[in-house]
Coordinates of C-alpha atoms in Angstrom, one line a residue:
X1 CA -110.0 -120.4 8.3
X2 CA -112.3 -117.0 7.4
X3 CA -113.5 -116.7 11.4
X4 CA -110.0 -116.7 12.2
X5 CA -108.4 -113.9 10.1
X6 CA -111.9 -112.3 11.4
X7 CA -110.7 -112.9 15.5
X8 CA -107.1 -111.4 14.1
X9 CA -108.8 -107.9 12.4
X10 CA -110.8 -107.7 15.5
X11 CA -107.7 -108.2 18.3
X12 CA -106.3 -105.7 15.8
X13 CA -109.6 -103.0 15.9
X14 CA -109.3 -103.1 19.4
X15 CA -105.6 -102.5 19.7
X16 CA -105.9 -99.8 17.5
X17 CA -109.0 -98.4 19.2
X18 CA -107.3 -99.0 22.7
X19 CA -104.2 -96.3 21.2
X20 CA -106.4 -94.2 20.1
X21 CA -108.8 -93.7 23.0
X22 CA -109.7 -90.3 25.1
X23 CA -107.6 -88.6 26.8
X24 CA -109.9 -89.0 29.9
X25 CA -110.3 -93.4 29.5
X26 CA -105.9 -93.0 29.3
X27 CA -105.8 -91.1 32.3
X28 CA -107.6 -94.2 34.5
X29 CA -104.7 -96.2 33.5
X30 CA -100.7 -96.0 34.3
X31 CA -98.3 -95.7 31.3
X32 CA -96.9 -99.6 32.0
X33 CA -100.7 -100.6 32.6
X34 CA -101.4 -100.0 29.2
X35 CA -98.6 -101.5 28.1
X36 CA -98.7 -104.9 29.5
X37 CA -102.0 -104.0 27.5
X38 CA -100.3 -103.5 24.0
X39 CA -98.4 -105.6 24.8
X40 CA -100.4 -109.2 25.9
X41 CA -102.9 -108.3 22.1
X42 CA -99.3 -108.4 20.5
X43 CA -98.7 -111.6 21.9
X44 CA -101.7 -113.3 20.8
X45 CA -102.2 -111.4 17.2
X46 CA -99.2 -112.8 17.4
X47 CA -100.0 -116.4 17.5
X48 CA -103.2 -116.2 15.9
X49 CA -101.1 -114.8 12.6
X50 CA -98.7 -117.8 13.2
X51 CA -101.9 -120.1 12.8
X52 CA -103.6 -118.4 10.3
X53 CA -100.2 -119.3 8.7
X54 CA -99.4 -122.7 9.3
X55 CA -103.4 -123.8 8.2
X56 CA -102.7 -121.3 4.6
X57 CA -98.8 -122.8 4.5
X58 CA -97.0 -119.5 3.8
X59 CA -93.7 -119.5 6.1
X60 CA -93.7 -116.7 9.2
X61 CA -91.3 -116.6 11.7
X62 CA -91.7 -118.3 14.8
X63 CA -89.3 -116.4 16.9
X64 CA -89.8 -112.7 15.9
X65 CA -87.4 -109.0 16.3
X66 CA -89.0 -105.8 16.2
X67 CA -88.1 -103.9 13.6
X68 CA -86.4 -107.3 11.1
X69 CA -88.6 -106.3 8.0
X70 CA -87.2 -110.5 5.7
X71 CA -88.4 -113.8 6.2
X72 CA -84.9 -115.6 6.7
X73 CA -81.0 -114.2 5.1
X74 CA -80.7 -115.2 1.6
X75 CA -77.3 -113.6 1.0
X76 CA -74.0 -112.7 2.2
X77 CA -73.5 -109.2 3.8
X78 CA -70.5 -107.2 4.2
X79 CA -69.4 -103.2 4.4
X80 CA -71.0 -101.7 2.6
X81 CA -74.2 -103.9 2.4
X82 CA -77.6 -102.6 2.5
X83 CA -80.5 -102.9 2.8
X84 CA -83.3 -104.7 5.0
X85 CA -81.6 -107.4 5.9
X86 CA -78.5 -105.8 7.3
X87 CA -80.9 -103.8 9.6
X88 CA -82.9 -107.1 10.7
X89 CA -79.2 -108.4 11.6
X90 CA -78.9 -105.5 13.8
X91 CA -81.8 -105.5 15.7
X92 CA -80.9 -109.8 16.3
X93 CA -77.0 -108.7 17.9
X94 CA -79.3 -105.7 19.6
X95 CA -81.1 -108.6 20.9
X96 CA -77.7 -109.7 22.3
X97 CA -75.5 -107.3 24.9
X98 CA -73.2 -109.7 23.8
X99 CA -73.1 -108.8 20.7
X100 CA -74.6 -105.1 20.9
X101 CA -73.7 -102.8 18.5
X102 CA -74.5 -99.7 19.4
X103 CA -75.7 -97.9 23.3
X104 CA -77.0 -94.6 21.2
X105 CA -77.1 -93.1 18.0
X106 CA -77.4 -95.1 14.5
X107 CA -77.1 -98.6 15.0
X108 CA -78.1 -99.2 19.3
X109 CA -81.8 -100.6 20.0
X110 CA -84.1 -98.9 18.1
X111 CA -82.4 -97.1 16.2
X112 CA -81.1 -99.5 14.2
X113 CA -80.1 -98.9 9.6
X114 CA -80.0 -100.3 6.9
X115 CA -75.8 -99.4 6.4
X116 CA -73.4 -102.7 7.1
X117 CA -70.2 -99.8 8.8
X118 CA -67.9 -100.3 11.0
X119 CA -69.9 -101.1 14.1
X120 CA -71.9 -103.5 12.6
X121 CA -68.8 -105.9 11.2
X122 CA -67.7 -105.2 15.3
X123 CA -71.4 -106.6 16.6
X124 CA -71.2 -109.7 13.8
X125 CA -67.3 -110.5 14.8
X126 CA -68.9 -110.6 17.8
X127 CA -71.2 -112.9 17.1
X128 CA -69.3 -114.9 15.3
X129 CA -67.3 -115.8 18.1
X130 CA -70.2 -116.4 20.8
X131 CA -71.1 -118.9 18.4
X132 CA -67.4 -119.9 17.3
X133 CA -68.8 -124.0 17.5
X134 CA -71.2 -123.8 14.4
X135 CA -70.0 -120.4 12.7
X136 CA -66.0 -120.4 12.3
X137 CA -65.6 -123.8 13.6
X138 CA -65.2 -125.8 9.8
X139 CA -63.2 -123.2 8.6
X140 CA -59.9 -123.2 11.8
X141 CA -60.6 -120.1 11.7
X142 CA -61.3 -119.1 16.2
X143 CA -61.7 -115.0 15.3
X144 CA -64.0 -113.8 13.9
X145 CA -63.6 -111.8 10.4
X146 CA -66.7 -109.7 10.5
X147 CA -68.5 -111.0 6.8
X148 CA -71.7 -112.9 7.3
X149 CA -71.0 -116.0 5.1
X150 CA -72.8 -119.0 4.9
X151 CA -72.4 -120.1 8.5
X152 CA -73.4 -117.4 9.8
X153 CA -76.1 -116.2 7.7
X154 CA -76.8 -120.0 8.9
X155 CA -77.2 -119.1 12.5
X156 CA -79.1 -115.9 12.7
X157 CA -81.5 -117.9 10.6
X158 CA -81.7 -120.2 13.3
X159 CA -82.8 -117.6 15.3
X160 CA -84.9 -116.3 13.2
X161 CA -86.6 -120.1 13.9
X162 CA -88.1 -120.1 10.1
X163 CA -90.9 -122.3 9.6
X164 CA -90.7 -124.5 6.4
X165 CA -94.3 -125.2 5.3
X166 CA -95.0 -128.7 4.4
X167 CA -97.9 -127.5 2.0
X168 CA -97.6 -124.4 -0.4
X169 CA -100.5 -122.5 -0.7
X170 CA -100.1 -121.7 -4.5
X171 CA -98.5 -124.6 -6.4
X172 CA -96.1 -123.1 -9.4
X173 CA -96.2 -124.3 -12.7
X174 CA -92.5 -124.6 -14.3
X175 CA -92.2 -125.2 -18.1
X176 CA -89.5 -128.0 -18.4
X177 CA -88.4 -130.4 -20.8
X178 CA -87.3 -134.3 -20.2
X179 CA -85.7 -136.5 -21.6
X180 CA -85.3 -139.9 -20.7
X181 CA -82.6 -142.1 -21.0
X182 CA -81.5 -145.5 -19.7
X183 CA -78.0 -144.5 -17.9
X184 CA -77.7 -141.8 -15.4
X185 CA -79.8 -138.7 -14.5
X186 CA -78.9 -135.4 -13.3
X187 CA -80.4 -132.8 -10.7
X188 CA -79.4 -129.5 -9.1
X189 CA -77.6 -129.8 -6.1
X190 CA -80.0 -129.7 -2.3
X191 CA -76.6 -128.1 -1.2
X192 CA -76.3 -125.4 -4.4
X193 CA -75.1 -122.6 -3.7
X194 CA -78.0 -119.9 -2.6
X195 CA -78.4 -116.3 -4.4
X196 CA -75.5 -114.4 -3.3
X197 CA -73.0 -112.3 -3.2
X198 CA -69.5 -112.5 -5.4
X199 CA -66.3 -110.6 -5.2
X200 CA -64.6 -109.6 -8.0
X201 CA -61.0 -109.9 -8.7
X202 CA -62.5 -114.0 -6.0
X203 CA -61.1 -117.3 -7.1
X204 CA -63.0 -120.5 -7.4
X205 CA -66.2 -119.0 -6.3
X206 CA -69.0 -121.6 -6.1
X207 CA -71.3 -121.0 -9.1
X208 CA -73.8 -124.5 -8.3
X209 CA -73.2 -128.1 -8.0
X210 CA -75.5 -130.9 -9.3
X211 CA -76.4 -134.2 -8.5
X212 CA -75.9 -137.0 -10.8
X213 CA -77.3 -140.3 -10.6
X214 CA -77.2 -143.8 -12.3
X215 CA -73.4 -145.7 -13.1
X216 CA -72.0 -144.2 -16.6
X217 CA -69.1 -142.3 -16.5
X218 CA -69.5 -138.1 -18.2
X219 CA -67.2 -137.6 -21.0
X220 CA -68.3 -134.6 -22.3
X221 CA -70.5 -131.6 -20.3
X222 CA -71.7 -128.2 -21.2
X223 CA -72.1 -125.4 -19.4
X224 CA -74.8 -122.4 -19.9
X225 CA -73.9 -118.6 -18.2
X226 CA -76.5 -117.1 -16.8
X227 CA -77.4 -113.6 -15.1
X228 CA -76.2 -110.1 -17.2
X229 CA -72.8 -110.8 -17.0
X230 CA -70.0 -111.1 -19.5
X231 CA -67.5 -114.0 -20.9
X232 CA -65.2 -112.2 -19.4
X233 CA -66.9 -112.0 -16.0
X234 CA -66.1 -116.1 -15.8
X235 CA -62.3 -115.8 -16.5
X236 CA -61.7 -119.8 -15.7
X237 CA -64.4 -122.2 -14.4
X238 CA -63.6 -125.3 -12.8
X239 CA -65.6 -128.7 -12.0
X240 CA -64.9 -130.0 -9.2
X241 CA -65.1 -133.4 -6.8
X242 CA -65.6 -131.9 -3.4
X243 CA -62.2 -130.0 -2.6
X244 CA -60.5 -132.2 -5.9
X245 CA -59.9 -130.3 -8.7
X246 CA -61.1 -132.6 -12.1
X247 CA -60.6 -130.7 -14.8
X248 CA -58.4 -127.8 -16.5
X249 CA -59.8 -124.3 -16.7
X250 CA -62.3 -123.4 -18.7
X251 CA -63.2 -120.4 -20.7
X252 CA -66.5 -118.9 -21.4
X253 CA -66.6 -118.7 -25.7
X254 CA -70.7 -117.1 -26.6
X255 CA -72.1 -117.4 -23.0
X256 CA -70.9 -121.4 -23.6
X257 CA -67.8 -123.5 -21.4
X258 CA -67.6 -126.9 -22.4
X259 CA -65.7 -130.0 -20.9
X260 CA -64.2 -132.5 -22.4
X261 CA -62.0 -135.4 -21.7
X262 CA -61.9 -138.9 -23.8
X263 CA -61.2 -140.8 -21.1
X264 CA -63.9 -139.2 -18.5
X265 CA -64.3 -136.5 -17.0
X266 CA -65.8 -138.4 -13.9
X267 CA -67.5 -141.5 -13.0
X268 CA -70.5 -141.5 -10.7
X269 CA -71.1 -145.2 -9.1
X270 CA -74.0 -144.2 -7.0
X271 CA -74.8 -140.9 -6.6
X272 CA -72.1 -138.6 -7.5
X273 CA -72.1 -134.3 -6.7
X274 CA -70.1 -132.5 -9.3
X275 CA -69.6 -128.3 -8.7
X276 CA -68.9 -126.0 -10.8
X277 CA -66.4 -123.2 -9.6
X278 CA -65.3 -120.5 -11.3
X279 CA -62.6 -117.2 -10.5
X280 CA -64.4 -114.1 -10.7
X281 CA -62.6 -111.0 -13.6
X282 CA -61.7 -108.0 -11.3
X283 CA -63.7 -105.0 -12.7
X284 CA -67.2 -107.0 -12.9
X285 CA -68.4 -104.9 -10.0
X286 CA -72.7 -105.0 -10.4
X287 CA -72.9 -108.2 -12.9
X288 CA -74.7 -111.5 -11.9
X289 CA -73.2 -114.5 -12.9
X290 CA -74.1 -118.1 -12.7
X291 CA -74.3 -121.4 -14.8
X292 CA -77.1 -123.4 -15.8
X293 CA -77.9 -126.7 -17.7
X294 CA -79.8 -126.4 -20.6
X295 CA -80.1 -129.8 -21.8
X296 CA -79.6 -133.1 -21.5
X297 CA -77.7 -133.8 -25.0
X298 CA -75.2 -131.4 -22.9
X299 CA -73.9 -134.2 -21.0
X300 CA -71.9 -137.4 -23.1
X301 CA -73.6 -139.8 -22.4
X302 CA -77.0 -138.1 -22.4
X303 CA -78.9 -138.2 -19.4
X304 CA -82.7 -137.6 -18.2
X305 CA -83.4 -134.7 -15.3
X306 CA -86.2 -131.5 -16.1
X307 CA -83.7 -128.9 -18.1
X308 CA -83.1 -125.9 -17.6
X309 CA -81.6 -126.8 -14.9
X310 CA -80.4 -123.6 -13.1
X311 CA -78.1 -122.7 -10.7
X312 CA -78.5 -119.4 -8.3
X313 CA -77.3 -116.1 -9.7
X314 CA -74.9 -113.9 -8.3
X315 CA -73.8 -110.4 -7.6
X316 CA -70.9 -108.7 -8.4
X317 CA -69.8 -107.0 -5.3
X318 CA -66.5 -105.2 -5.1
X319 CA -64.5 -105.8 -1.5
X320 CA -61.0 -104.3 -0.4
X321 CA -59.4 -108.1 -0.7
X322 CA -55.9 -108.9 -0.2
X323 CA -53.2 -109.7 -2.6
X324 CA -50.6 -112.6 -3.5
X325 CA -48.4 -112.1 -5.9
X326 CA -46.4 -115.4 -6.7
X327 CA -42.4 -114.6 -7.3
X328 CA -40.1 -116.4 -9.5
X329 CA -39.4 -119.9 -8.4
X330 CA -37.0 -122.0 -7.7
X331 CA -34.6 -123.9 -9.1
X332 CA -35.3 -120.9 -12.1
X333 CA -31.8 -122.4 -14.0
X334 CA -31.5 -126.9 -15.1
X335 CA -29.9 -128.2 -13.0
X336 CA -28.6 -132.0 -11.2
X337 CA -29.5 -133.3 -8.4
X338 CA -27.5 -137.3 -7.3
X339 CA -30.2 -140.2 -6.8
X340 CA -30.6 -140.8 -3.3
X341 CA -31.0 -137.6 -2.3
X342 CA -32.5 -136.3 1.0
X343 CA -35.2 -133.8 1.9
X344 CA -34.4 -132.1 -1.6
X345 CA -36.0 -128.8 -1.8
X346 CA -37.6 -129.0 -5.2
X347 CA -39.6 -126.5 -5.5
X348 CA -39.8 -123.0 -4.0
X349 CA -41.8 -119.7 -4.5
X350 CA -41.5 -116.8 -2.4
X351 CA -45.2 -115.3 -1.9
X352 CA -45.4 -111.2 -0.8
X353 CA -48.9 -110.4 0.5
X354 CA -50.3 -107.9 0.6
X355 CA -53.6 -106.0 2.8
X356 CA -53.6 -108.2 5.6
X357 CA -53.0 -111.8 6.6
X358 CA -54.4 -114.6 4.8
X359 CA -55.2 -118.0 5.6
X360 CA -53.8 -120.9 3.4
X361 CA -56.4 -123.9 2.7
X362 CA -54.5 -126.1 -0.2
X363 CA -51.2 -126.3 -2.3
X364 CA -51.7 -128.5 -5.7
X365 CA -48.5 -129.5 -8.0
X366 CA -47.9 -131.1 -11.0
X367 CA -44.8 -133.4 -11.9
X368 CA -43.6 -132.6 -15.1
X369 CA -40.8 -134.6 -16.8
X370 CA -40.0 -137.7 -17.7
X371 CA -39.5 -139.2 -13.6
X372 CA -42.1 -141.9 -13.1
X373 CA -44.4 -140.9 -10.1
X374 CA -42.7 -142.3 -7.4
X375 CA -39.9 -141.2 -8.5
X376 CA -40.3 -138.2 -5.6
X377 CA -40.6 -139.7 -1.7
X378 CA -41.7 -137.9 1.5
X379 CA -42.9 -135.2 -0.1
X380 CA -43.4 -132.3 2.6
X381 CA -44.5 -128.3 2.6
X382 CA -42.9 -125.9 3.8
X383 CA -43.8 -122.7 5.0
X384 CA -41.0 -119.9 5.8
X385 CA -39.4 -123.2 6.9
X386 CA -41.9 -124.9 9.6
X387 CA -42.9 -127.7 7.6
X388 CA -46.6 -127.5 7.2
X389 CA -48.7 -130.8 5.6
X390 CA -47.7 -134.4 3.6
X391 CA -48.9 -135.1 0.3
X392 CA -49.6 -138.5 1.0
X393 CA -48.9 -139.8 -2.6
X394 CA -47.8 -138.2 -6.5
X395 CA -51.3 -139.8 -8.2
X396 CA -51.3 -141.6 -11.5
X397 CA -51.6 -138.1 -13.1
X398 CA -48.2 -136.5 -11.3
X399 CA -50.3 -134.8 -9.1
X400 CA -48.9 -133.4 -5.9
X401 CA -51.7 -132.2 -4.0
X402 CA -51.3 -130.7 -0.1
X403 CA -54.9 -130.2 1.6
X404 CA -54.7 -128.5 4.6
X405 CA -58.0 -127.0 4.6
X406 CA -58.9 -128.4 8.4
X407 CA -55.9 -126.1 9.6
X408 CA -55.4 -123.3 7.4
X409 CA -51.9 -121.6 7.8
X410 CA -52.1 -118.0 8.8
X411 CA -49.4 -116.0 6.5
X412 CA -49.0 -112.3 7.7
X413 CA -49.0 -109.6 5.3
X414 CA -45.6 -109.2 4.5
X415 CA -43.3 -111.9 2.3
X416 CA -43.1 -115.5 2.6
X417 CA -41.4 -118.4 1.1
X418 CA -43.3 -122.0 -0.3
X419 CA -41.5 -124.9 -0.4
X420 CA -41.8 -128.1 -1.4
X421 CA -38.5 -131.0 -0.2
X422 CA -38.5 -134.4 -1.3
X423 CA -36.7 -137.5 -0.9
X424 CA -35.5 -137.8 -4.5
X425 CA -35.5 -142.4 -4.9
X426 CA -35.6 -142.7 -8.4
X427 CA -35.6 -141.0 -12.2
X428 CA -31.9 -141.7 -12.5
X429 CA -30.7 -140.1 -16.1
X430 CA -34.7 -139.0 -16.6
X431 CA -35.9 -135.2 -15.5
X432 CA -38.7 -133.6 -13.8
X433 CA -39.5 -130.2 -13.2
X434 CA -43.2 -129.2 -10.9
X435 CA -45.7 -126.2 -11.7
X436 CA -48.6 -124.3 -9.7
X437 CA -50.4 -124.9 -13.1
X438 CA -53.9 -122.3 -12.1
X439 CA -54.6 -119.8 -10.1
X440 CA -57.3 -122.9 -8.4
X441 CA -53.6 -124.4 -7.5
X442 CA -53.1 -122.0 -4.6
X443 CA -56.7 -121.7 -2.5
X444 CA -55.5 -118.9 -0.1
X445 CA -58.2 -116.7 1.6
X446 CA -59.0 -113.1 2.5
X447 CA -58.5 -113.4 6.9
X448 CA -61.3 -111.0 6.7
X449 CA -64.0 -111.5 4.0
X450 CA -63.2 -115.7 4.1
X451 CA -63.1 -115.5 -0.3
X452 CA -60.6 -117.6 -1.9
X453 CA -58.1 -114.7 -3.5
X454 CA -57.0 -115.5 -7.3
X455 CA -52.9 -115.3 -6.4
X456 CA -51.2 -113.7 -9.2
X457 CA -47.8 -114.4 -10.8
X458 CA -49.4 -118.2 -11.3
X459 CA -48.5 -120.3 -13.7
X460 CA -44.6 -121.2 -11.6
X461 CA -42.6 -123.8 -12.8
X462 CA -39.4 -124.7 -11.6
X463 CA -36.5 -125.2 -13.9
X464 CA -35.4 -129.2 -15.3
X465 CA -33.8 -131.3 -12.8
X466 CA -32.0 -134.2 -14.4
X467 CA -31.3 -137.5 -11.7
X468 CA -28.0 -138.0 -12.1
X469 CA -27.0 -142.0 -12.3
X470 CA -28.0 -143.9 -9.6
X471 CA -26.5 -145.1 -6.3
X472 CA -25.8 -147.4 -3.5
X473 CA -25.3 -147.3 0.4
X474 CA -24.3 -149.4 2.3
X475 CA -24.4 -149.8 6.5
X476 CA -24.6 -152.4 9.2
X477 CA -27.1 -153.3 9.6
X478 CA -29.1 -152.3 12.8
X479 CA -30.4 -155.9 14.0
X480 CA -26.8 -157.4 14.0
X481 CA -25.4 -157.2 17.8
X482 CA -21.7 -158.2 18.0
X483 CA -21.3 -161.5 20.1
X484 CA -18.3 -163.2 21.3
X485 CA -17.7 -166.3 18.3
X486 CA -16.3 -169.6 20.0
X487 CA -13.7 -170.9 17.8
X488 CA -14.0 -174.4 15.9
X489 CA -17.8 -173.6 15.3
X490 CA -19.8 -173.1 11.6
X491 CA -21.0 -171.3 10.1
X492 CA -20.4 -168.1 13.3
X493 CA -23.0 -165.1 11.9
X494 CA -19.9 -162.6 10.9
X495 CA -21.8 -159.2 10.2
X496 CA -24.7 -158.1 8.7
X497 CA -25.1 -155.1 6.3
X498 CA -27.7 -153.1 4.4
X499 CA -27.9 -152.1 0.5
X500 CA -30.5 -149.7 -0.9
X501 CA -30.4 -148.5 -3.7
X502 CA -31.2 -144.9 -5.3
X503 CA -32.2 -143.4 -8.9
X504 CA -32.3 -147.0 -10.2
X505 CA -32.6 -150.6 -9.6
X506 CA -28.9 -152.1 -9.4
X507 CA -27.0 -155.7 -9.4
X508 CA -24.3 -156.6 -6.8
X509 CA -21.7 -158.2 -8.6
X510 CA -18.5 -158.5 -7.0
X511 CA -18.3 -158.2 -2.7
X512 CA -15.1 -157.7 -1.2
X513 CA -14.8 -157.8 1.8
X514 CA -11.7 -157.8 4.3
X515 CA -11.7 -159.7 7.4
X516 CA -10.1 -158.3 10.8
X517 CA -9.3 -162.5 11.4
X518 CA -8.0 -165.5 9.2
X519 CA -10.9 -167.5 8.5
X520 CA -11.9 -170.4 6.6
X521 CA -15.1 -171.4 4.8
X522 CA -16.7 -167.4 4.5
X523 CA -19.8 -168.3 3.2
X524 CA -22.4 -164.6 1.7

């Protein structure tokens, strides 16, 4: 290894000597010949440097971009970002004519800067659209946003072709405490968010993910706020199982937030990854935020693991996000509905969208009242009168969810109406209302920055709707066909009817049928 180091040093010295050689020597070579020698020396130096890195177990890019002073992109970037990673971004964009930042001047090839401006954003948009399958497809987008987020960074790092070491040069030593139990173990999830940027005013920002292994039910979980921030910075904190919110909001008090449910927060049967997401308060720019599991006893039942288990910290940035305001929902006063009413509007909310368009990816409503959860059927979501989704079921807790994440609905700035319609099939003499209870229940994404927006005007709840007494609808059964009946035959079918009860179970105790001819021995 020392020999390899000496070879690298020698080549470097020779390269410098070549560049500093007397003018009379240099004149013997043409400019093109001299440049070719320099390129060849640089290539040899790069190859030997990579061999040395492999031996030492260090990380180095296998593919280099002249001007890149970073090993990988580790944070999100947007307009007004500054740093060496911005310069490297411009270098990569300028390496392809399709994504070039500028032809001349600042940002052009060889003149890359450390500032993320409008030209850089335009280049990022072209880059995202060039690699739309890997960058935009997972968000259901076809047009670039100009925001360098998770998928864009992944593609940039792929182009850098980062070499991951198999053996570290120096082992890292971390002082931890470990508690052994027979139930569950917990660790930071492999897909937990890396250190990056969140935006003041952002909703349900992804802070950390923890993987639980074993077989048991967790009934209580306590987290610690980490970073340089205030309790109020994490204005609402939630636990998620995948895309499903499994808790109501918890607030931070003295740096600690606690989730508890005697019947169980979540059940682990093998491996389960739980995400911690939070609304980020406005006015918190410049702070750093994160969460950590500090001790085994902060979870019930007690788990084993190496504590503390810290998620990465996020820096709070400022951005001019789109705005969403939920107005007064309808029905706004108590009303009644006949059992059996089809396609009835059970929730309607006016939305006011400002700054730019948004993408609606999830809506979650709560069914409240004395009706059973099967009182409403065929529940559908409409945006400006156009159907956008269908709720498959209303769960045992009354949650009505519309998952549009596979194909988010684009809503332009201005006014829009979010409406839910359903068939009222049960619930006579009972009542119900529907509610958007938390900011996290309306997931709207800024079309430019690709971050969730905290809508205002929530909670938003309808007035009470009372279901009137049950009813019965009678119709000729479509399977019955009119036939010619021959006189004198027995047990001839004359008619067939369908009965459907709405609102409640109905008993038919009397049926009066008027025939058009004299009949004998009529049976039902």
